[in-house]
Short mmCIF file of C-alpha atoms and ligand atoms in Angstrom, two decimals:
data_model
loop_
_atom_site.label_atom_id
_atom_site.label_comp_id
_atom_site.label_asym_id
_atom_site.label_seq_id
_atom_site.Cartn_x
_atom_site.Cartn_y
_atom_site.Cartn_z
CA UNK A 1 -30.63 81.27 189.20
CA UNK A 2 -29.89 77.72 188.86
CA UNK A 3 -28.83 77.03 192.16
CA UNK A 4 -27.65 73.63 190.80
CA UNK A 5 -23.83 72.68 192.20
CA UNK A 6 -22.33 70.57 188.98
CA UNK A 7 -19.20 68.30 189.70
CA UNK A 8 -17.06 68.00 186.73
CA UNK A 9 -14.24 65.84 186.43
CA UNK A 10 -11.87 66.15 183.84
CA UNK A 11 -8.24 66.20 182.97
CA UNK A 12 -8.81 68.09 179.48
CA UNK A 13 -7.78 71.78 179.92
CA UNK A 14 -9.53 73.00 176.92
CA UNK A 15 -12.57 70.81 177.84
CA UNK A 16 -12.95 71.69 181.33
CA UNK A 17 -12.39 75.40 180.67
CA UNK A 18 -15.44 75.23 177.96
CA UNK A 19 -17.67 73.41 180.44
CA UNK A 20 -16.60 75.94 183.13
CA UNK A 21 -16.87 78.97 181.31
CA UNK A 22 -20.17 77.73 180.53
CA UNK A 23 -21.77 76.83 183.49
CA UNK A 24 -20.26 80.08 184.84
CA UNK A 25 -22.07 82.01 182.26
CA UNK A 26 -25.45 79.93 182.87
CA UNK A 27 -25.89 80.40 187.09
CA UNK A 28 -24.19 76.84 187.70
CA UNK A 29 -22.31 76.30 190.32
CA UNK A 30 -19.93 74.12 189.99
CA UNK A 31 -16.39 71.93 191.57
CA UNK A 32 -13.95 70.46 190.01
CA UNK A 33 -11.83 67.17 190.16
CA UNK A 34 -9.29 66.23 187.80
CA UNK A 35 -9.29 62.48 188.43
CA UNK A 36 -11.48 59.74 189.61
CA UNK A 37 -10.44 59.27 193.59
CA UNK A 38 -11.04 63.08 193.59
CA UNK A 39 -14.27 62.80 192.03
CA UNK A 40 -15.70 59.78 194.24
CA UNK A 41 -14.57 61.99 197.16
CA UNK A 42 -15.44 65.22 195.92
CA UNK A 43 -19.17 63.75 195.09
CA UNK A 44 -19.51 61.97 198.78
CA UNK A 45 -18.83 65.31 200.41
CA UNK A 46 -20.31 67.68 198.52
CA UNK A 47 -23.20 65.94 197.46
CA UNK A 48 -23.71 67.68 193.85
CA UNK A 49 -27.00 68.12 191.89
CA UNK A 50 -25.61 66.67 188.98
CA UNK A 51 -21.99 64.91 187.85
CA UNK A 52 -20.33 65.88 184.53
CA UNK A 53 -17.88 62.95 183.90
CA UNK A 54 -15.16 62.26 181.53
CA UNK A 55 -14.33 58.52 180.78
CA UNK A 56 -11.08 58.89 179.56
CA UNK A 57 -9.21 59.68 183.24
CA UNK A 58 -5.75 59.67 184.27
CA UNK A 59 -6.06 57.22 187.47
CA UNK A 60 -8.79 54.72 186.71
CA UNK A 61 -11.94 53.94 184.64
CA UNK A 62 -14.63 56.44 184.17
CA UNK A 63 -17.24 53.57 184.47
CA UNK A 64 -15.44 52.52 187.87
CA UNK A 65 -16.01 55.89 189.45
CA UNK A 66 -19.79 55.58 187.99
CA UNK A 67 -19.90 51.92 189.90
CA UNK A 68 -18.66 53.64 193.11
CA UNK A 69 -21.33 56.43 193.06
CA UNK A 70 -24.36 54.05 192.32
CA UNK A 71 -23.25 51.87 195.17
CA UNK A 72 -24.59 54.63 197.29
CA UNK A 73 -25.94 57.70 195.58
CA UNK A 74 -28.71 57.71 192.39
CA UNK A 75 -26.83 61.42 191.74
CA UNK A 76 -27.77 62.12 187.78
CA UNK A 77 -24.40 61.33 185.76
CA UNK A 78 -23.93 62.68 182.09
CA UNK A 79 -20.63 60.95 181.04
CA UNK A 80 -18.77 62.81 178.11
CA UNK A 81 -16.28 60.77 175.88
CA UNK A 82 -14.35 60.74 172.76
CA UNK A 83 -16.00 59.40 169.81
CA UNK A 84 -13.33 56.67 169.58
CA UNK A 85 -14.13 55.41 173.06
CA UNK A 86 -17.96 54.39 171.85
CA UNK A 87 -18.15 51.35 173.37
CA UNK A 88 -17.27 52.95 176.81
CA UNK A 89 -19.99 55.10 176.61
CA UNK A 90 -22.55 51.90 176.26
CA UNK A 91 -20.80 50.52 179.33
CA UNK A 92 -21.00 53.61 181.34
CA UNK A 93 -24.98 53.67 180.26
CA UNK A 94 -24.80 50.29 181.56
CA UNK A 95 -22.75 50.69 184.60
CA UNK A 96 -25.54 53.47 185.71
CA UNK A 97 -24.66 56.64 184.03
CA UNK A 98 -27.70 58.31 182.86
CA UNK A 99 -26.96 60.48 179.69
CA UNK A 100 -23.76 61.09 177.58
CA UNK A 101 -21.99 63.76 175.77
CA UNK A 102 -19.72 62.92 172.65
CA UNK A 103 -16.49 64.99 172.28
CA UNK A 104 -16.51 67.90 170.39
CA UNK A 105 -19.43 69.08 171.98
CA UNK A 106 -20.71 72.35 171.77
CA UNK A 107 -22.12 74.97 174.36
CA UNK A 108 -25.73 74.19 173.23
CA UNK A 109 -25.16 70.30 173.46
CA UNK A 110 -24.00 70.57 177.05
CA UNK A 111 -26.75 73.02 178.84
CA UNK A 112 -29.62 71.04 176.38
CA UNK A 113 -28.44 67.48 178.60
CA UNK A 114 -28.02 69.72 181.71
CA UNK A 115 -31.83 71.03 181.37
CA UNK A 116 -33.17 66.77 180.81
CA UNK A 117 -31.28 66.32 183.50
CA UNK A 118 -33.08 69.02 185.34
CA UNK A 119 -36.12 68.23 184.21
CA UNK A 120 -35.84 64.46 185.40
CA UNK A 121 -34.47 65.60 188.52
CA UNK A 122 -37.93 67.60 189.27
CA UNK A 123 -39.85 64.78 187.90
CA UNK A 124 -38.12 62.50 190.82
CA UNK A 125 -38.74 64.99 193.32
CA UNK A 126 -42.12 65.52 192.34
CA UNK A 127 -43.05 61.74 192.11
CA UNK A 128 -44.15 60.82 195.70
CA UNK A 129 -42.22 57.30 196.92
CA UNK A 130 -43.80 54.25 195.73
CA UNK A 131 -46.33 56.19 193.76
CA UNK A 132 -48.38 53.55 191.30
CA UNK A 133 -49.27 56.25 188.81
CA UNK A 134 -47.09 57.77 186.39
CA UNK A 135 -47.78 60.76 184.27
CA UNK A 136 -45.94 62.75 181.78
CA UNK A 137 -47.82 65.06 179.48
CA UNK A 138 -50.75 63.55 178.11
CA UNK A 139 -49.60 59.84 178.89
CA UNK A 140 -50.85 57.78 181.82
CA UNK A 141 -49.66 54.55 183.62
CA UNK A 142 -51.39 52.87 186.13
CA UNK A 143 -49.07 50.07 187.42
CA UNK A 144 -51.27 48.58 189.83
CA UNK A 145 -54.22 48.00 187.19
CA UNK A 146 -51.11 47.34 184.44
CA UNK A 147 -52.75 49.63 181.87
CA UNK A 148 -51.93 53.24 180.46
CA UNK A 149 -53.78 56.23 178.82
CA UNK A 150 -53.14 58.49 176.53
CA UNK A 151 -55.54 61.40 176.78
CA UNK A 152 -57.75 59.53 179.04
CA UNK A 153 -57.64 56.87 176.17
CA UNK A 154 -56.50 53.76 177.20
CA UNK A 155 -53.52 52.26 174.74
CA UNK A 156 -53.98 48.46 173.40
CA UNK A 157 -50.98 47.59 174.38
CA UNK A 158 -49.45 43.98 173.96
CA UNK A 159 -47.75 42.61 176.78
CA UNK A 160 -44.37 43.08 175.69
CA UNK A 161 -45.20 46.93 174.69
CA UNK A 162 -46.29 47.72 177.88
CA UNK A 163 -43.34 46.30 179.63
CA UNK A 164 -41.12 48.57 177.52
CA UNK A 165 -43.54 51.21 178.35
CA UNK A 166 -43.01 51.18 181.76
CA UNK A 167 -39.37 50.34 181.73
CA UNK A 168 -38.64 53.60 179.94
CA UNK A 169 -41.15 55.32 182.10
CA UNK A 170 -39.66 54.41 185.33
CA UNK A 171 -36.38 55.46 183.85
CA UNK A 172 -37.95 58.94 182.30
CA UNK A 173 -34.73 61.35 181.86
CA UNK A 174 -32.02 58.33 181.50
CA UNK A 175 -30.60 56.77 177.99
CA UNK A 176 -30.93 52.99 178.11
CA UNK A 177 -29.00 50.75 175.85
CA UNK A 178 -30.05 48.06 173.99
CA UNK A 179 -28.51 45.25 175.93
CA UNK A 180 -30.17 46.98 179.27
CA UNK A 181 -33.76 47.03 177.72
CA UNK A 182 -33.54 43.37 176.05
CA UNK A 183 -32.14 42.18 179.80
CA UNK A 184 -34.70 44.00 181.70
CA UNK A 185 -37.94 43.05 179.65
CA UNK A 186 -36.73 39.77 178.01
CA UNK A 187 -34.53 38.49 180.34
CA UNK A 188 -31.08 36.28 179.15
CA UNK A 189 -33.11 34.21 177.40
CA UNK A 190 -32.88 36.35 174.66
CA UNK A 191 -29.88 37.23 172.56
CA UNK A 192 -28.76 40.69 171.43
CA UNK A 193 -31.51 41.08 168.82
CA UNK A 194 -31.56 45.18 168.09
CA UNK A 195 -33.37 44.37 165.10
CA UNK A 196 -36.51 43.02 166.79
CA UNK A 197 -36.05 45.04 169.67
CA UNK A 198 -36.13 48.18 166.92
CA UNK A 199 -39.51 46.24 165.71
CA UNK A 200 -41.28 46.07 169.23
CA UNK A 201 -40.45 49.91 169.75
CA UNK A 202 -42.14 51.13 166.14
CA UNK A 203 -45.23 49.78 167.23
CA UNK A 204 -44.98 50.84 170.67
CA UNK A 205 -44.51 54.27 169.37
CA UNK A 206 -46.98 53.46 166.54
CA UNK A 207 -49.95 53.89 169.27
CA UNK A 208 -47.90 56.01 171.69
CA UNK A 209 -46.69 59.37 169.18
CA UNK A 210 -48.93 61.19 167.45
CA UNK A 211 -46.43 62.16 164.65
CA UNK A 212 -43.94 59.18 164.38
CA UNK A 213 -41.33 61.11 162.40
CA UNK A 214 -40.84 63.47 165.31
CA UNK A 215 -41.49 61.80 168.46
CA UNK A 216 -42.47 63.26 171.46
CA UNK A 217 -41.84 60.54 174.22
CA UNK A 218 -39.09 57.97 173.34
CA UNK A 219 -36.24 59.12 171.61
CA UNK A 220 -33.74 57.36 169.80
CA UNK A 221 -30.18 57.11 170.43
CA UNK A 222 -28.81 55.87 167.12
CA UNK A 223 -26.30 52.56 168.06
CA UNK A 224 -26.63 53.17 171.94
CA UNK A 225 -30.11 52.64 172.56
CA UNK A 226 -33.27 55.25 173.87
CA UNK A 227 -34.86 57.34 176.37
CA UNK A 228 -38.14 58.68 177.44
CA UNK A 229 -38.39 62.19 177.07
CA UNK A 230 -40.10 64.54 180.05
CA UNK A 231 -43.09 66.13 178.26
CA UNK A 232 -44.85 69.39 179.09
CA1 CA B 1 -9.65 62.76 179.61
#
């Protein structure tokens, strides 16, 4: 049993029956709203585990009903859009969703992002509150001495690495764009450089992954952006 309670909100038919049928078939519980005020309601009274959001929505802006949420609730969001509405799906990352979906999805797609989801969830709950240590697998940050291990080694990390180490660290489970990153570690002093961004990350990983062409803790998100993966 999951014992998870999933709020999905979607106007589709086909897509919502797909997402039902599957969470049905997978021990998810689940409610549904077909538009956003429904949604924002539905998720202040029911509280659910986890919020399966469509951007495209009759009544108002998927990334509106995200604002709403985070305004009181950190409630994991995956938002699922049509390919054509890319750019939404960078500002719902930005407005505070933390994963997304791409229509046509498939069965496998959808319980794969439920499970990081999961996964982060337990990592949160595990975490104690204002913890200064931060471990996932075999990788260890210790934010009060600003240094982290990797099997008990410690990583020579530059200071910009480390930043984006812990950045993605303290956001394990979530996708974060570009633009997010480059704001949170450089500030808006710096323009919307991917490139060097992309050149900062390789040798982050570079000390980080022991086998760069699959890697095990930051994943990339090809033209949104990436995420730190929960390790075993
Ligand atoms: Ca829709």
């Amino acid at each position: 049993m999951n014992n998870l309670n999933i709020l999905v909100v979607e106007d589709d038919q086909s897509v919502k029956n797909l997402m039902t049928a599957t969470l049905k078939a997978n021990d998810y519980d689940y409610i549904l709203a077909p538009d956003g005020h429904t949604a924002i309601l539905e998720a202040s009274s029911h509280n659910p585990d986890i919020v399966l959001l469509d951007l495209g929505l009759p009544d108002m802006d998927g990334s509106d009903v995200i604002r709403n949420i985070r305004s009181w609730s950190n409630m994991p969001i995956i938002v699922i859009s049509a390919r054509s509405e890319d750019s939404d799906k960078i500002g719902a990352l930005d407005a505070g969703a933390d994963d997304y979906l791409t229509k046509p999805f498939s069965v496998d797609e959808l319980l794969a992002r439920l499970r990081v989801t999961q996964r982060r969830l337990s990592m949160l709950h595990s975490e104690s509150a204002g913890s200064s240590v931060f471990v996932n697998g075999k990788l260890k940050i210790d934010y009060s001495a600003g240094c982290a291990f990797l099997a008990d080694e410690e990583l020579h990390l530059t200071p910009i690495e480390y930043k984006l180490l812990c950045l993605l660290a303290k956001n394990a489970g979530r996708v974060l764009t570009h633009a997010y990153i480059m704001q949170e570690v450089w500030g808006g002093s710096w323009e919307n450089d991917v490139l060097s961004l992309r050149v900062f990350m390789a040798a982050l990983r570079k000390k980080l992954e022991s086998d760069e062409g699959s890697p095990q803790y930051i994943q990339t998100h090809v033209g949104v952006g990436y995420r730190m993966l929960k390790v075993d």
